Amino acid sequence: MSQNPRPLMRQDLRPARLAPGDVLRVGAVGLRARRARVVLSALGIAIGIATMVAVIGLSESSRADLMARLDRLGTNLLTAEAGKDAQGGRLKLPKNAVAMVERIGPVRQATASADVDARIRRSDVVPEERTAGVTTQAVRTDLLAALGGEVRTGRWLDRAGERLPVTVLGAVAAERLGVTRPGETIMMNDVRVVVVGVLEPLDLVPTLDRVAMVGFPAAERWFGFDGHPTTVFERSTDESVADVRAVLGRTLNPGDGAGVQVSRPSDALAAKAATDAGLTRLMLALGAVALLVGGVGVANTMVVSVLERRREIGLRRALGATRGAIRLQFVTESLLLSALGGTAGALLGSAATFGFARVQGWTPVVPPWALAGGLAATLVIGVVAGLYPAVRAARLDPTTALNAA
């Protein structure tokens, strides 16, 4: 005996749900239909993400290079300079200042330099008042090793050279004087001096880049130097830098330790890193503004898309698509559009970082968190930018939408 099936009731009808793959395909169709507009909208997102990734990458690359230089040069170098008296005159450190500093237990190495009253000219036909901004200093032969410096061309002062009228030029001094190779001569006062070497830039003591250096004995013999050092450099163990710093001034001037100015050159490089970090934050803010503008462009594109596709939306609603399905379609389109721009921006920012870092001689560093954060930001932008157009599309009445021109 056959039984008639129970007729379907309204409550038995269940709207079909789109599978994730179907959602992506439906969202991609809307993008493929308006490619030019999609490219322009994605470009705004790409510029914002590329800016943020490149700023972070270049900042990290620069900081990594700076930290590598600090590790190579060491952070245990202290300098002690003679201060000024109440009348503004320059105080003098004792002639045996280096020996006094070497008696401090943790000190491993000590050396010194001194200002010398010698005017420098390229040749004897140049007027004495034209010094090219280069000064003269007397130095000990162990100065270069203590500072971790390197000779670009020629050689450094040795035991014989420190007694002769020869000089080693800092990198900037050689450039200003137009000296390109060892063996050329310059004038110090009325003494013709032979250039025996040119140094690479000294990161820890950049003031020496603008100096012509002669030995202590030569400065005393040829230029009336009195033998009192102006600056003492010392290196100690890393863990004892603070303790040495506390007693260095009193060691050099037992009567008035405050008359000696003690500094740590590596602090200047650390301060530079902090300054770079502040600039990075500023550039990130500019990148965020560009990303916000890109988000507005995405939202505008999606609103226009809803207006242009009212008949399509009405037809889908008439065929049974729920409001949730319509909302999901347009949010997915917005997410895909933002993800397209974010991916392009991340690639562009990474390429810019690698290219610029290579030109500067840095090791390129693009933190993974920067890429992940950039892509996450694009997804947030996509959801926010697509939410209003999606809700507006879902609220369209099917009959009204089908009758739209």
Coordinates of C-alpha atoms in Angstrom, one line a residue:
M1 CA 0.0 0.0 0.0
S2 CA 1.6 3.2 -1.1
Q3 CA 1.6 6.3 1.0
N4 CA 1.5 9.8 -0.4
P5 CA 4.5 11.8 0.6
R6 CA 4.0 14.6 2.9
P7 CA 3.9 17.9 1.0
L8 CA 6.9 20.2 1.7
M9 CA 6.1 23.0 4.1
R10 CA 7.8 26.4 4.2
Q11 CA 9.6 25.5 7.4
D12 CA 11.2 22.5 5.6
L13 CA 13.0 24.7 3.1
R14 CA 16.6 25.4 4.0
P15 CA 18.7 28.0 2.0
A16 CA 21.8 26.4 0.5
R17 CA 25.1 27.7 1.9
L18 CA 28.0 28.6 -0.4
A19 CA 31.1 26.6 0.1
P20 CA 34.3 28.5 0.7
G21 CA 35.5 27.8 -2.8
D22 CA 32.3 29.1 -4.2
V23 CA 32.5 32.3 -2.1
L24 CA 36.0 32.9 -3.5
R25 CA 34.9 32.3 -7.1
V26 CA 31.9 34.6 -6.8
G27 CA 34.0 37.3 -5.2
A28 CA 36.7 37.0 -7.9
V29 CA 34.1 37.3 -10.7
G30 CA 33.3 40.9 -9.6
L31 CA 37.0 41.8 -9.6
R32 CA 37.7 40.3 -13.0
A33 CA 34.8 42.3 -14.6
R34 CA 36.3 45.6 -13.5
R35 CA 40.1 45.1 -13.9
A36 CA 41.2 48.7 -14.4
R37 CA 39.3 50.0 -11.4
V38 CA 40.6 47.1 -9.3
V39 CA 44.2 47.8 -10.2
L40 CA 43.8 51.5 -9.3
S41 CA 42.2 50.7 -6.0
A42 CA 44.7 48.0 -5.1
L43 CA 47.5 50.5 -6.0
G44 CA 46.5 52.7 -3.0
I45 CA 46.8 49.7 -0.6
A46 CA 50.0 48.6 -2.3
I47 CA 51.7 52.0 -1.8
G48 CA 50.7 52.1 1.9
I49 CA 52.0 48.6 2.6
A50 CA 55.1 49.0 0.5
T51 CA 56.0 52.2 2.4
M52 CA 55.5 50.5 5.8
V53 CA 57.5 47.4 4.9
A54 CA 60.3 49.4 3.2
V55 CA 60.6 51.8 6.2
I56 CA 60.7 49.0 8.7
G57 CA 63.1 47.0 6.5
L58 CA 65.5 49.9 5.9
S59 CA 65.4 50.9 9.5
E60 CA 66.2 47.4 10.7
S61 CA 68.9 47.0 8.0
S62 CA 70.5 50.3 9.1
R63 CA 70.3 49.4 12.8
A64 CA 71.8 46.0 12.1
D65 CA 74.7 47.5 10.3
L66 CA 75.2 50.0 13.1
M67 CA 75.1 47.3 15.8
A68 CA 77.6 45.3 13.7
R69 CA 79.9 48.3 13.6
L70 CA 79.5 48.8 17.3
D71 CA 80.4 45.1 18.0
R72 CA 83.4 45.4 15.7
L73 CA 84.6 48.7 17.1
G74 CA 83.8 47.9 20.7
T75 CA 81.8 49.9 23.2
N76 CA 84.6 50.0 25.8
L77 CA 86.4 53.0 24.5
L78 CA 86.5 56.1 26.7
T79 CA 88.0 59.5 25.9
A80 CA 89.3 62.1 28.4
E81 CA 89.8 65.6 27.2
A82 CA 91.3 68.6 29.0
G83 CA 88.6 71.0 30.0
K84 CA 88.8 74.8 30.4
D85 CA 89.7 76.9 33.4
A86 CA 87.6 79.8 34.9
Q87 CA 89.0 82.2 32.3
G88 CA 88.1 79.9 29.4
G89 CA 91.7 78.8 28.8
R90 CA 92.5 75.2 27.9
L91 CA 93.8 73.1 30.8
K92 CA 96.7 70.8 30.2
L93 CA 96.9 67.1 30.9
P94 CA 100.1 65.8 32.4
K95 CA 102.8 64.6 29.9
N96 CA 102.7 61.2 31.5
A97 CA 98.9 61.0 31.3
V98 CA 99.0 57.7 29.3
A99 CA 101.2 56.0 32.0
M100 CA 98.9 57.3 34.7
V101 CA 95.8 55.8 33.0
E102 CA 97.6 52.5 32.4
R103 CA 97.9 52.1 36.1
I104 CA 94.1 51.8 36.5
G105 CA 93.6 48.1 37.0
P106 CA 90.9 47.2 34.3
V107 CA 92.6 49.4 31.6
R108 CA 93.9 47.2 28.8
Q109 CA 95.2 49.9 26.4
A110 CA 95.8 53.7 26.6
T111 CA 97.0 56.2 24.1
A112 CA 96.8 60.0 23.4
S113 CA 96.7 62.8 20.9
A114 CA 97.3 66.5 21.1
D115 CA 96.5 69.7 19.3
V116 CA 99.4 71.2 17.5
D117 CA 99.7 74.8 16.3
A118 CA 100.6 74.2 12.7
R119 CA 98.7 75.7 9.8
I120 CA 98.2 73.3 6.8
R121 CA 98.4 74.3 3.1
R122 CA 98.4 72.2 0.0
S123 CA 101.7 73.8 -1.2
D124 CA 103.9 76.8 -0.5
V125 CA 102.1 78.8 -3.2
V126 CA 98.8 78.7 -1.3
P127 CA 98.4 81.7 1.1
E128 CA 98.8 80.8 4.8
E129 CA 95.2 81.9 5.7
R130 CA 93.8 79.2 3.4
T131 CA 94.0 76.0 5.5
A132 CA 91.2 74.0 3.9
G133 CA 89.7 73.4 7.3
V134 CA 92.3 70.8 8.2
T135 CA 94.1 70.9 11.6
T136 CA 97.2 69.2 13.0
Q137 CA 97.4 66.8 15.8
A138 CA 100.3 64.9 17.4
V139 CA 99.5 61.2 17.9
R140 CA 101.2 58.2 19.4
T141 CA 102.0 55.2 17.2
D142 CA 99.5 53.0 19.1
L143 CA 96.6 55.3 18.4
L144 CA 95.3 53.5 15.3
A145 CA 95.1 50.1 17.0
A146 CA 93.4 51.6 20.0
L147 CA 90.7 53.2 17.9
G148 CA 90.2 50.2 15.6
G149 CA 91.1 52.3 12.5
E150 CA 92.4 51.1 9.2
V151 CA 94.8 52.6 6.6
R152 CA 93.2 53.2 3.2
T153 CA 96.4 53.8 1.3
G154 CA 100.1 53.9 2.4
R155 CA 101.0 53.1 6.0
W156 CA 100.7 54.3 9.6
L157 CA 103.3 56.0 11.6
D158 CA 106.0 53.8 13.0
R159 CA 108.8 54.4 15.5
A160 CA 111.0 55.9 12.8
G161 CA 108.2 57.9 11.1
E162 CA 107.1 59.5 14.3
R163 CA 110.4 61.5 14.5
L164 CA 110.3 62.6 10.8
P165 CA 108.4 65.4 9.0
V166 CA 105.8 62.9 7.7
T167 CA 102.1 62.8 8.2
V168 CA 99.0 60.5 8.0
L169 CA 95.8 62.2 6.8
G170 CA 92.3 61.5 7.9
A171 CA 89.8 60.6 5.2
V172 CA 88.2 64.1 5.0
A173 CA 91.5 65.9 5.3
A174 CA 92.9 64.0 2.3
E175 CA 89.9 64.9 0.3
R176 CA 90.0 68.6 1.2
L177 CA 93.7 68.8 0.4
G178 CA 93.4 66.9 -2.8
V179 CA 95.9 64.2 -1.8
T180 CA 95.2 61.0 -3.6
R181 CA 98.3 58.8 -2.9
P182 CA 101.2 58.6 -0.5
G183 CA 104.4 60.4 -1.4
E184 CA 102.7 63.8 -2.0
T185 CA 103.7 66.7 0.1
I186 CA 101.8 69.4 2.0
M187 CA 102.9 72.4 4.0
M188 CA 102.7 72.6 7.8
N189 CA 103.6 76.2 8.7
D190 CA 106.8 76.5 6.6
V191 CA 107.8 72.9 6.8
R192 CA 107.3 70.6 3.8
V193 CA 105.8 67.4 5.1
V194 CA 105.4 64.1 3.2
V195 CA 102.1 62.2 3.3
V196 CA 102.8 58.6 4.1
G197 CA 99.2 57.3 4.5
V198 CA 95.5 58.1 4.4
L199 CA 93.1 56.5 6.8
E200 CA 89.6 55.1 6.4
P201 CA 86.9 57.1 8.2
L202 CA 87.0 56.6 12.0
D203 CA 83.5 55.8 13.2
L204 CA 84.3 56.2 16.9
V205 CA 86.3 59.4 16.6
P206 CA 85.1 61.2 13.4
T207 CA 86.9 64.4 14.5
L208 CA 90.2 62.8 13.5
D209 CA 88.9 62.4 9.9
R210 CA 89.7 66.2 9.4
V211 CA 93.2 66.0 10.9
A212 CA 96.7 65.7 9.7
M213 CA 98.6 63.5 12.2
V214 CA 102.3 63.6 13.1
G215 CA 104.3 61.9 15.7
F216 CA 104.8 63.4 19.2
P217 CA 108.6 63.7 18.7
A218 CA 108.2 65.3 15.3
A219 CA 105.7 67.8 16.6
E220 CA 108.1 68.8 19.4
R221 CA 111.0 69.2 17.0
W222 CA 109.4 70.9 14.1
F223 CA 106.3 72.7 15.4
G224 CA 107.1 73.8 19.0
F225 CA 104.8 71.3 20.6
D226 CA 105.1 71.2 24.4
G227 CA 104.4 67.5 24.9
H228 CA 101.1 67.8 26.8
P229 CA 98.4 65.6 25.4
T230 CA 94.9 67.0 24.7
T231 CA 92.9 63.8 24.6
V232 CA 93.6 60.4 26.2
F233 CA 91.9 57.3 24.8
E234 CA 91.6 54.1 26.8
R235 CA 90.0 50.7 26.5
S236 CA 89.1 48.5 29.4
T237 CA 87.1 45.4 30.0
D238 CA 83.4 45.7 29.0
E239 CA 82.1 45.1 32.5
S240 CA 84.4 47.7 34.1
V241 CA 83.7 50.7 31.7
A242 CA 81.5 52.5 34.2
D243 CA 84.0 52.0 37.0
V244 CA 86.9 53.3 34.9
R245 CA 84.8 56.2 33.8
A246 CA 84.2 57.2 37.4
V247 CA 87.9 57.5 38.2
L248 CA 89.4 58.5 34.9
G249 CA 89.0 62.3 35.4
R250 CA 90.5 62.2 39.0
T251 CA 93.4 60.0 37.8
L252 CA 94.4 62.5 35.1
N253 CA 93.9 65.6 37.3
P254 CA 93.9 64.6 41.0
G255 CA 93.3 68.2 42.1
D256 CA 90.2 68.8 40.0
G257 CA 88.7 65.7 38.3
A258 CA 85.8 67.9 37.0
G259 CA 88.3 69.7 34.8
V260 CA 88.6 66.6 32.6
Q261 CA 85.7 65.8 30.3
V262 CA 85.2 62.0 30.0
S263 CA 83.0 60.6 27.3
R264 CA 82.1 57.4 25.6
P265 CA 82.2 57.6 21.8
S266 CA 79.9 54.7 21.3
D267 CA 77.2 56.6 23.0
A268 CA 77.0 58.9 20.0
L269 CA 76.4 55.9 17.7
A270 CA 73.7 54.6 20.1
A271 CA 72.1 58.0 20.1
K272 CA 72.1 57.9 16.3
A273 CA 70.2 54.5 16.4
A274 CA 67.6 56.1 18.7
T275 CA 67.2 59.0 16.3
D276 CA 66.8 56.6 13.4
A277 CA 64.1 54.9 15.5
G278 CA 62.2 58.2 15.9
L279 CA 62.4 58.8 12.2
T280 CA 61.1 55.3 11.5
R281 CA 58.0 56.0 13.6
L282 CA 57.4 59.1 11.6
M283 CA 57.7 57.3 8.3
L284 CA 55.4 54.5 9.6
A285 CA 52.8 57.1 10.4
L286 CA 53.0 58.4 6.8
G287 CA 52.7 54.9 5.5
A288 CA 49.6 54.4 7.7
V289 CA 48.1 57.5 6.2
A290 CA 48.7 56.1 2.7
L291 CA 47.2 52.8 3.8
L292 CA 44.1 54.7 5.1
V293 CA 43.7 56.5 1.8
G294 CA 44.0 53.2 0.0
G295 CA 41.2 51.8 2.3
V296 CA 39.0 54.7 1.4
G297 CA 39.6 54.0 -2.3
V298 CA 38.6 50.3 -1.8
A299 CA 35.4 51.4 0.0
N300 CA 34.6 53.8 -2.8
T301 CA 35.2 51.1 -5.4
M302 CA 32.9 48.7 -3.5
V303 CA 30.1 51.3 -3.1
V304 CA 30.2 52.0 -6.9
S305 CA 30.2 48.3 -7.6
V306 CA 27.0 47.9 -5.5
L307 CA 25.3 50.7 -7.5
E308 CA 26.3 49.3 -10.8
R309 CA 25.3 45.7 -10.0
R310 CA 21.8 46.2 -8.5
R311 CA 20.2 44.1 -11.2
E312 CA 22.7 41.3 -10.6
I313 CA 21.9 41.5 -6.8
G314 CA 18.2 41.6 -7.4
L315 CA 18.4 38.5 -9.7
R316 CA 20.5 36.6 -7.1
R317 CA 18.0 37.5 -4.4
A318 CA 15.1 36.4 -6.6
L319 CA 16.8 33.1 -7.2
G320 CA 17.0 32.4 -3.5
A321 CA 20.3 34.0 -2.3
T322 CA 20.0 35.2 1.3
R323 CA 21.1 38.6 2.5
G324 CA 23.9 36.9 4.3
A325 CA 25.2 35.4 1.1
I326 CA 25.1 38.9 -0.6
R327 CA 26.9 40.4 2.3
L328 CA 29.5 37.6 2.2
Q329 CA 30.0 38.1 -1.5
F330 CA 30.8 41.8 -1.3
V331 CA 33.0 41.4 1.8
T332 CA 34.9 38.7 0.0
E333 CA 35.4 41.0 -3.0
S334 CA 36.7 43.7 -0.7
L335 CA 39.1 41.3 1.1
L336 CA 40.4 40.0 -2.2
L337 CA 41.0 43.5 -3.5
S338 CA 42.8 44.5 -0.3
A339 CA 44.8 41.3 -0.3
L340 CA 45.9 41.9 -3.9
G341 CA 47.2 45.3 -3.0
G342 CA 48.7 44.1 0.2
T343 CA 50.6 41.3 -1.4
A344 CA 51.9 43.6 -4.2
G345 CA 52.9 46.2 -1.6
A346 CA 54.8 43.6 0.6
L347 CA 56.7 42.4 -2.5
L348 CA 57.5 45.9 -3.6
G349 CA 58.6 47.0 -0.1
S350 CA 60.8 44.0 0.3
A351 CA 62.4 44.6 -3.1
A352 CA 63.0 48.3 -2.3
T353 CA 64.6 47.3 1.0
F354 CA 67.0 44.7 -0.6
G355 CA 67.9 47.1 -3.4
F356 CA 68.7 50.1 -1.2
A357 CA 70.4 48.1 1.4
R358 CA 72.7 46.5 -1.2
V359 CA 73.6 50.0 -2.6
Q360 CA 74.4 51.2 1.0
G361 CA 76.5 48.1 1.7
W362 CA 74.1 46.9 4.5
T363 CA 72.9 43.4 5.1
P364 CA 69.2 43.5 4.0
V365 CA 66.8 42.8 6.8
V366 CA 63.0 42.5 6.3
P367 CA 61.5 41.3 9.6
P368 CA 58.8 38.6 9.1
W369 CA 56.6 40.4 11.6
A370 CA 56.6 43.5 9.2
L371 CA 55.3 41.4 6.3
A372 CA 52.7 39.6 8.6
G373 CA 51.6 42.9 10.1
G374 CA 51.2 44.5 6.7
L375 CA 49.1 41.7 5.3
A376 CA 47.0 41.6 8.5
A377 CA 46.5 45.4 8.1
T378 CA 45.2 44.8 4.6
L379 CA 42.7 42.2 5.7
V380 CA 41.4 44.6 8.4
I381 CA 41.2 47.4 5.8
G382 CA 39.3 45.0 3.5
V383 CA 36.7 44.0 6.1
V384 CA 36.2 47.6 7.2
A385 CA 36.1 49.0 3.7
G386 CA 33.7 46.3 2.4
L387 CA 31.3 46.2 5.4
Y388 CA 29.1 49.2 4.5
P389 CA 28.8 48.3 0.8
A390 CA 28.0 44.7 1.7
V391 CA 25.3 45.7 4.1
R392 CA 23.9 48.1 1.6
A393 CA 23.8 45.4 -1.1
A394 CA 22.1 43.0 1.2
R395 CA 19.3 45.5 2.0
L396 CA 18.3 46.0 -1.6
D397 CA 14.8 44.9 -2.4
P398 CA 14.8 42.3 -5.2
T399 CA 11.9 43.8 -7.1
T400 CA 13.4 47.3 -6.9
A401 CA 16.8 46.0 -7.9
L402 CA 15.5 44.1 -10.9
N403 CA 13.6 47.2 -12.1
A404 CA 16.7 49.4 -11.8
A405 CA 17.9 50.9 -15.1

